[in-house]
CSV table of C-alpha atoms in Angstrom, one decimal:
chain,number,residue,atom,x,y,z
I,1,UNK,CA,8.8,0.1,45.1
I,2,UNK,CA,12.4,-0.6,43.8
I,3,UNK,CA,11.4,-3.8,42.2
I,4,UNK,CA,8.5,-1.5,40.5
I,5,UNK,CA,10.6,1.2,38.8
I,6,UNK,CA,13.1,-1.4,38.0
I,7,UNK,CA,10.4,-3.1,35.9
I,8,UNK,CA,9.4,-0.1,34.3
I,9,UNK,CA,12.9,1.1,33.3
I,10,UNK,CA,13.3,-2.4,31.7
I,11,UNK,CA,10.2,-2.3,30.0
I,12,UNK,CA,11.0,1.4,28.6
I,13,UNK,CA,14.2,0.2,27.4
I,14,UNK,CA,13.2,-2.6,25.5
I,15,UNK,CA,10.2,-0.9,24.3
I,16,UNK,CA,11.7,0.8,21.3
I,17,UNK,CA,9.5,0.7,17.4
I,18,UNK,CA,9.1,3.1,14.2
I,19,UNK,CA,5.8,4.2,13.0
I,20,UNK,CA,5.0,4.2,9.6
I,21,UNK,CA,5.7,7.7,9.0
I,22,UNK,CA,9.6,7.5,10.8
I,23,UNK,CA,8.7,8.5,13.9
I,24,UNK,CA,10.4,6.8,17.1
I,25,UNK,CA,7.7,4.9,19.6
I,26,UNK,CA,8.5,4.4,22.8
I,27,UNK,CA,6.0,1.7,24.2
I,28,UNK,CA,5.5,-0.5,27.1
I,29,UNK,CA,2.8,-2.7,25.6
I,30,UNK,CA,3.8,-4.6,22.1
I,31,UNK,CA,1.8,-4.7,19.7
I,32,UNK,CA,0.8,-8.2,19.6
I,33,UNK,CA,-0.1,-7.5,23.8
I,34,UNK,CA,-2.3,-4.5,22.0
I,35,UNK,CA,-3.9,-7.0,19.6
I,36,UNK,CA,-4.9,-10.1,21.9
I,37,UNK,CA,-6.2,-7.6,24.9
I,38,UNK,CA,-7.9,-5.4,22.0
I,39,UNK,CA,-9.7,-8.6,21.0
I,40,UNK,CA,-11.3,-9.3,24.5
I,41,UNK,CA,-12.0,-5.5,25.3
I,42,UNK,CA,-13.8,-5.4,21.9
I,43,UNK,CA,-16.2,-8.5,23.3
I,44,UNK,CA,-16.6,-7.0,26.5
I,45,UNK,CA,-17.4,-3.5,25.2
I,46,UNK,CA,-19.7,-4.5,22.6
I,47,UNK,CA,-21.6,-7.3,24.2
I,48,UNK,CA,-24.0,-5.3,26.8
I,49,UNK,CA,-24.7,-3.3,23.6
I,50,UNK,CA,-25.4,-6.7,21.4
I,51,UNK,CA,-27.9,-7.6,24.3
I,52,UNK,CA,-30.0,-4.4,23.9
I,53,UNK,CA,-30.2,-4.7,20.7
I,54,UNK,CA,-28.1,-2.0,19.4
I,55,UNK,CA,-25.5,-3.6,17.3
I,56,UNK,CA,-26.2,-3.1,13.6
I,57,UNK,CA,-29.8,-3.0,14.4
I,58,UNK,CA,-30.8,-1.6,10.9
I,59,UNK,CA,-28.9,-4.0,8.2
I,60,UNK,CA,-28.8,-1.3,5.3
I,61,UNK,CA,-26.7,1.2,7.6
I,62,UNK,CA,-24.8,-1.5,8.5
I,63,UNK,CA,-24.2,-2.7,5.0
I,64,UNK,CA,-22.9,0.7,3.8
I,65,UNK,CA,-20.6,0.5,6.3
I,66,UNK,CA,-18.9,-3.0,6.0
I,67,UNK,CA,-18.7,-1.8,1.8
I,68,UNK,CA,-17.0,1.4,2.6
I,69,UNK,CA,-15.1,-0.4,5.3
I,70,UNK,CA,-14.0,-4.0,3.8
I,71,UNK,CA,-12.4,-1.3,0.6
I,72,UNK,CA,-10.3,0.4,3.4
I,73,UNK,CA,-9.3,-2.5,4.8
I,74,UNK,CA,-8.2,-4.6,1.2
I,75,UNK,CA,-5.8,-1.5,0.5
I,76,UNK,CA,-4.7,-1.6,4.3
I,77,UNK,CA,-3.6,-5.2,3.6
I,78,UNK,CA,-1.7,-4.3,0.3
I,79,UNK,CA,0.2,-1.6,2.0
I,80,UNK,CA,0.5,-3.9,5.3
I,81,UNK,CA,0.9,-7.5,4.5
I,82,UNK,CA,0.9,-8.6,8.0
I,83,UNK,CA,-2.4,-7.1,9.0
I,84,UNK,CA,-3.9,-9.7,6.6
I,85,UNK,CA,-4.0,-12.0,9.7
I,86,UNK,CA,-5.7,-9.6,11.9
I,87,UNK,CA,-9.3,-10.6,12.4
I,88,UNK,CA,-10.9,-7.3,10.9
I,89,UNK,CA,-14.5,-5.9,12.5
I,90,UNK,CA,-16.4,-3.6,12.5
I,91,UNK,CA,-19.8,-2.7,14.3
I,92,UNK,CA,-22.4,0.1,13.9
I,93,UNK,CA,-23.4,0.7,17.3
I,94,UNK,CA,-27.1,2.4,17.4
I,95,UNK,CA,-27.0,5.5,19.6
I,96,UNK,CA,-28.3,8.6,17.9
I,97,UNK,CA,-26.4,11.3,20.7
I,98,UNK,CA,-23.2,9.9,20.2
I,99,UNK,CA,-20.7,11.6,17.5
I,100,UNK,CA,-17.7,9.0,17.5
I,101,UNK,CA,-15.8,6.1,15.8
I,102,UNK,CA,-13.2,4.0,16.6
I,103,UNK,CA,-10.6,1.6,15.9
I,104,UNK,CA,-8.8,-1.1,18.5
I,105,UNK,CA,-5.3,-2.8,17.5
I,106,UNK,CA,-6.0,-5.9,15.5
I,107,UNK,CA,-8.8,-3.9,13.1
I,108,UNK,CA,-11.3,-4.7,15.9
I,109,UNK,CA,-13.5,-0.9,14.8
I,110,UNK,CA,-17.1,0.3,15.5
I,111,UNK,CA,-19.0,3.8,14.5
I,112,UNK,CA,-21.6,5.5,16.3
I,113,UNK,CA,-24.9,6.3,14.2
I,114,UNK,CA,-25.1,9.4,16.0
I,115,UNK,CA,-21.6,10.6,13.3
I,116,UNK,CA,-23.8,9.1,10.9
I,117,UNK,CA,-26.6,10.9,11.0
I,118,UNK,CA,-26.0,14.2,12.5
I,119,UNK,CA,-23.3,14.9,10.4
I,120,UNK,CA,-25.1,13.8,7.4
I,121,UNK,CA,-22.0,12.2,6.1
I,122,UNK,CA,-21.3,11.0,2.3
I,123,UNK,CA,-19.5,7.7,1.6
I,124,UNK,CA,-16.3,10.0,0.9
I,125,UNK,CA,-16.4,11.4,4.6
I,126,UNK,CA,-17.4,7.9,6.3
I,127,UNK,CA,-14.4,6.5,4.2
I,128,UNK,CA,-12.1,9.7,5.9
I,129,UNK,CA,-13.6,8.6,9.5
I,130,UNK,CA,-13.0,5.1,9.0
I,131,UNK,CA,-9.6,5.3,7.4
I,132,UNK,CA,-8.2,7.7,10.3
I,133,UNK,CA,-9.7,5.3,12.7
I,134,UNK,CA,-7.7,2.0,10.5
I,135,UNK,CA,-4.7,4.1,10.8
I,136,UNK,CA,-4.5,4.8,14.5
I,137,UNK,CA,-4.1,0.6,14.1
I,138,UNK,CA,-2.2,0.8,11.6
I,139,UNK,CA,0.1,3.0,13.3
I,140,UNK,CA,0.4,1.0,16.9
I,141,UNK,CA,-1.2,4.2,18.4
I,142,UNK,CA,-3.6,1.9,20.7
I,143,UNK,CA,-0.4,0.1,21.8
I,144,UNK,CA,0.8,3.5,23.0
I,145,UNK,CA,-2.6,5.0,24.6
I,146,UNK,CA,-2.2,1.6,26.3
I,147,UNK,CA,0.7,2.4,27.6
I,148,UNK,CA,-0.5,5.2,29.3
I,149,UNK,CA,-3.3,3.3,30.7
I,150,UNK,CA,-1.5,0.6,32.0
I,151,UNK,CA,0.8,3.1,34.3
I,152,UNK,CA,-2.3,3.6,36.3
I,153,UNK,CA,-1.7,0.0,36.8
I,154,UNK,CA,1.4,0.4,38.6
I,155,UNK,CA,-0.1,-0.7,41.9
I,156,UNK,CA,-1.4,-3.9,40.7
I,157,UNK,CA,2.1,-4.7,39.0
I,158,UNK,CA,3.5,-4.3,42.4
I,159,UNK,CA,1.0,-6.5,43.9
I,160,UNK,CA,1.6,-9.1,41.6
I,161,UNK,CA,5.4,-8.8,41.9
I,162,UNK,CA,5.7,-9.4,45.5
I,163,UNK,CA,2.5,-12.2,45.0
I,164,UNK,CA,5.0,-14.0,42.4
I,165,UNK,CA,4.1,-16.9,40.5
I,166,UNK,CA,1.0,-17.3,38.0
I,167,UNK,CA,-0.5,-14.1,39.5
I,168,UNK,CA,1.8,-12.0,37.8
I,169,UNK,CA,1.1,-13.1,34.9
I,170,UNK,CA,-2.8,-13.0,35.5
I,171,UNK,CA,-2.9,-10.0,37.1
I,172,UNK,CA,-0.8,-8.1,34.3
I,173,UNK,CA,-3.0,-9.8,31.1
I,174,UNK,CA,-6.4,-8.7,33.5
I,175,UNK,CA,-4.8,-4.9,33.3
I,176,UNK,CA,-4.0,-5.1,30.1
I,177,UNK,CA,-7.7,-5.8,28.7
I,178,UNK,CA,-8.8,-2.9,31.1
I,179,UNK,CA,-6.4,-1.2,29.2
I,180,UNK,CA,-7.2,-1.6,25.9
I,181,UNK,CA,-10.9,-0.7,26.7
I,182,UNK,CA,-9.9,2.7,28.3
I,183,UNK,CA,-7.4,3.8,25.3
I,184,UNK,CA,-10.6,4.3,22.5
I,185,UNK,CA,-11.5,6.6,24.8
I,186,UNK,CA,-8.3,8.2,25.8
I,187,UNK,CA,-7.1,11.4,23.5
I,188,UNK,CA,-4.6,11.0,21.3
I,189,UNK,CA,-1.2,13.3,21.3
I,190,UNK,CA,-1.3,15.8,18.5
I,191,UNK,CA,1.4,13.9,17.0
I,192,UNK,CA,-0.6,10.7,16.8
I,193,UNK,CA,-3.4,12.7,14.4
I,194,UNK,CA,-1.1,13.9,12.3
I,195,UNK,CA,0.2,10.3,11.6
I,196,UNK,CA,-3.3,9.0,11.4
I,197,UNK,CA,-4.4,11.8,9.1
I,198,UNK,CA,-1.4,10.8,6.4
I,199,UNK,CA,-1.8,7.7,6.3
I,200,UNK,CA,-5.5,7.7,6.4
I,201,UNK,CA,-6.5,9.9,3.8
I,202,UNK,CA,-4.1,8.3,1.3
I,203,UNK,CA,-5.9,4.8,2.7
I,204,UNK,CA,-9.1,6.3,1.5
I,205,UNK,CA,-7.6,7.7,-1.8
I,206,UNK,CA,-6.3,4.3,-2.9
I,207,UNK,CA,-10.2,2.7,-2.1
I,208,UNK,CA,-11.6,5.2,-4.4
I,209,UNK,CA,-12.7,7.9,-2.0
I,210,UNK,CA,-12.5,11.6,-3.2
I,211,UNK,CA,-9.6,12.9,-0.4
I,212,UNK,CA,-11.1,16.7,-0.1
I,213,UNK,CA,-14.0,15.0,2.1
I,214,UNK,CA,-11.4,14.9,4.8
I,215,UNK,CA,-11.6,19.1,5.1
I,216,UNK,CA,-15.1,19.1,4.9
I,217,UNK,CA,-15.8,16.3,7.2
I,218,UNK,CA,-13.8,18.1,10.0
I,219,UNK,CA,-15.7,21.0,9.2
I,220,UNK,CA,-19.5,19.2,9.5
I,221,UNK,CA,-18.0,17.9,13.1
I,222,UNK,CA,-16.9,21.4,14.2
I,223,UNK,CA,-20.6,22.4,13.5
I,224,UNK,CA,-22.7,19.7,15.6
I,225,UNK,CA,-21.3,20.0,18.7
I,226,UNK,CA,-21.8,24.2,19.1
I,227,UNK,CA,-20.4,25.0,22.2
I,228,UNK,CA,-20.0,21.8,23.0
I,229,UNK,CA,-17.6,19.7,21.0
I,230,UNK,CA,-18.9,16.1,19.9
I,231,UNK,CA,-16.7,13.0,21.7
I,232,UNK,CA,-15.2,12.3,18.2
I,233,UNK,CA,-13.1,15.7,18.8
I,234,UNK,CA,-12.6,15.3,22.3
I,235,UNK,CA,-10.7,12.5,21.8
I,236,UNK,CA,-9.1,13.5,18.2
I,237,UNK,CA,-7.0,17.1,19.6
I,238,UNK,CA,-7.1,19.1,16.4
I,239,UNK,CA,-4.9,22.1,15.5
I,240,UNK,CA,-6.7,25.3,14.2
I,241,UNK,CA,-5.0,24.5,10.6
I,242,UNK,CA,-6.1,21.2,10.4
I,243,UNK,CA,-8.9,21.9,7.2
I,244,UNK,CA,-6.0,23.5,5.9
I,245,UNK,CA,-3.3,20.5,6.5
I,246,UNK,CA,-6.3,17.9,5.2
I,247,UNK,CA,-6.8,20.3,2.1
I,248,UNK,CA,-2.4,20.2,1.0
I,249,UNK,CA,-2.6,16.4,2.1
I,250,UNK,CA,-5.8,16.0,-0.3
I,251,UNK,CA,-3.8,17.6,-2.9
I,252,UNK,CA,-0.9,15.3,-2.7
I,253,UNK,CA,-2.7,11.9,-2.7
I,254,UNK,CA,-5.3,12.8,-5.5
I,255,UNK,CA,-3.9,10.7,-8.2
I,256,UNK,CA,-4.6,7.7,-6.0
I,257,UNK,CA,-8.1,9.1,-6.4
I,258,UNK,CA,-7.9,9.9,-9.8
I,259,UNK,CA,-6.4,6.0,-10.6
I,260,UNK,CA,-9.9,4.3,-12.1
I,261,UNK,CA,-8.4,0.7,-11.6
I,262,UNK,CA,-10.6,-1.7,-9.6
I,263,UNK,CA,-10.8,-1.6,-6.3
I,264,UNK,CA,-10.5,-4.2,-4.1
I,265,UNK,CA,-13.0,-5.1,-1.2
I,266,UNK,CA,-12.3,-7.1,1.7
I,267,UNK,CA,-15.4,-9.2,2.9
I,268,UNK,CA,-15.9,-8.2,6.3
I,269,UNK,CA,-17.3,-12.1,8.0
């Protein structure tokens, strides 16, 4: 047990990194950890779902979203050189009940066509999904939801500790794809949306997306749920003044809307 917290406390203190907004990170996973287990969770979530038949099963859905997606992802890369090298994805996933989107570290996304269709949603408020997915990435969030994750895998660290050897190493990378599978599901902290919803909105301002779809996108996914909130918001905690917060924000980043310059796309293999 000893050996255990000892590991943790090294990892804690070593595991220091600034978001893109200023704010301090504390993280036991890296980034590039995030990345490479993101990569094979993203295979192993999505490949029962290939096999059904329910991965961009209607090609003019699909298309709509690689457009709206590949212009995100060219003014991602101008802002963030380095995720030029990330191999970029994303996947409509065809199941009508389910309200939700995502986005893994390395640009590894996928949206539901339940969000698509029940919320009726213009290109403007796909673009605000999509971006506030891209920024979660963006941001290392799914490094830090990892984190989280992965101290549930305390026991196994042990195991492997006193194992020694290969296993360790094994044993930790095994952990750390489980990981990266349960954080798109995992809720982010309140700080983490606000992050997400700065840098996203101005993502989708700069690709030529009308920012006030943010407010009224928020407000379409109050509505379908009822009583019962859609998964989308279960796992996106939102404030009670968050229309009101995307509304100033929309405000602020409207020239970038208002810029008529060509916008880039990036084309989505």
């Amino acid at each position: 047990m000893k050996k255990i917290l000892l590991l943790i406390l090294l990892l804690a203190l070593s595991a220091c990194a600034t978001s893109p907004t200023g704010r301090s990170q504390l993280m036991l996973v890296s980034p590039e950890q995030a990345i490479s287990s993101s990569k094979e969770a993203y295979v192993q979530t999505l490949q029962p779902l290939q096999d059904d038949g329910k991965i961009d099963s209607d090609i003019k859905v699909s298309n709509r979203i690689r457009l709206i997606t590949g212009r995100l992802i060219a003014q991602a890369i101008l802002l963030y050189p380095d995720t030029n090298d990330w191999e970029w994805s994303v996947k409509v996933i065809d199941d009508p009940e389910t309200v939700n989107a995502w986005c893994m570290a390395g640009g590894k996304m996928a949206i539901y066509t339940g969000l698509i269709d029940k919320t009726k949603a213009s290109d403007d408020e796909l673009a605000q999904v999509m971006g506030h997915e891209i920024s979660h990435a963006l941001a290392n969030h799914t490094a830090e939801r990892m984190s989280v994750a992965m101290a549930s895998q305390v026991g196994l660290m042990g195991l492997a500790l006193a194992v020694g050897g290969n296993e360790y190493g094994s044993t930790i990378l095994a952990g750390s794809t489980a990981a990266a599978a349960v954080a798109i599901t995992l809720p982010n902290s309140r700080t983490s949306e606000v992050e997400a919803d700065e840098i996203g909105i101005e993502l989708a301002a700069r690709a030529g997306y009308d920012p006030r779809a943010a407010a009224s996108l928020w407000q379409k996914m109050g509505e379908v749920g009822g009583e019962t909130p859609p998964q989308f918001l279960s796992t996106h905690p939102s404030p009670d003044n968050r229309r009101e917060t995307l509304t100033a924000l929309a405000d602020k980043v409207m020239p970038y809307f208002l810029d008529k310059s060509e916008r880039p796309v990036y084309q989505l293999q």
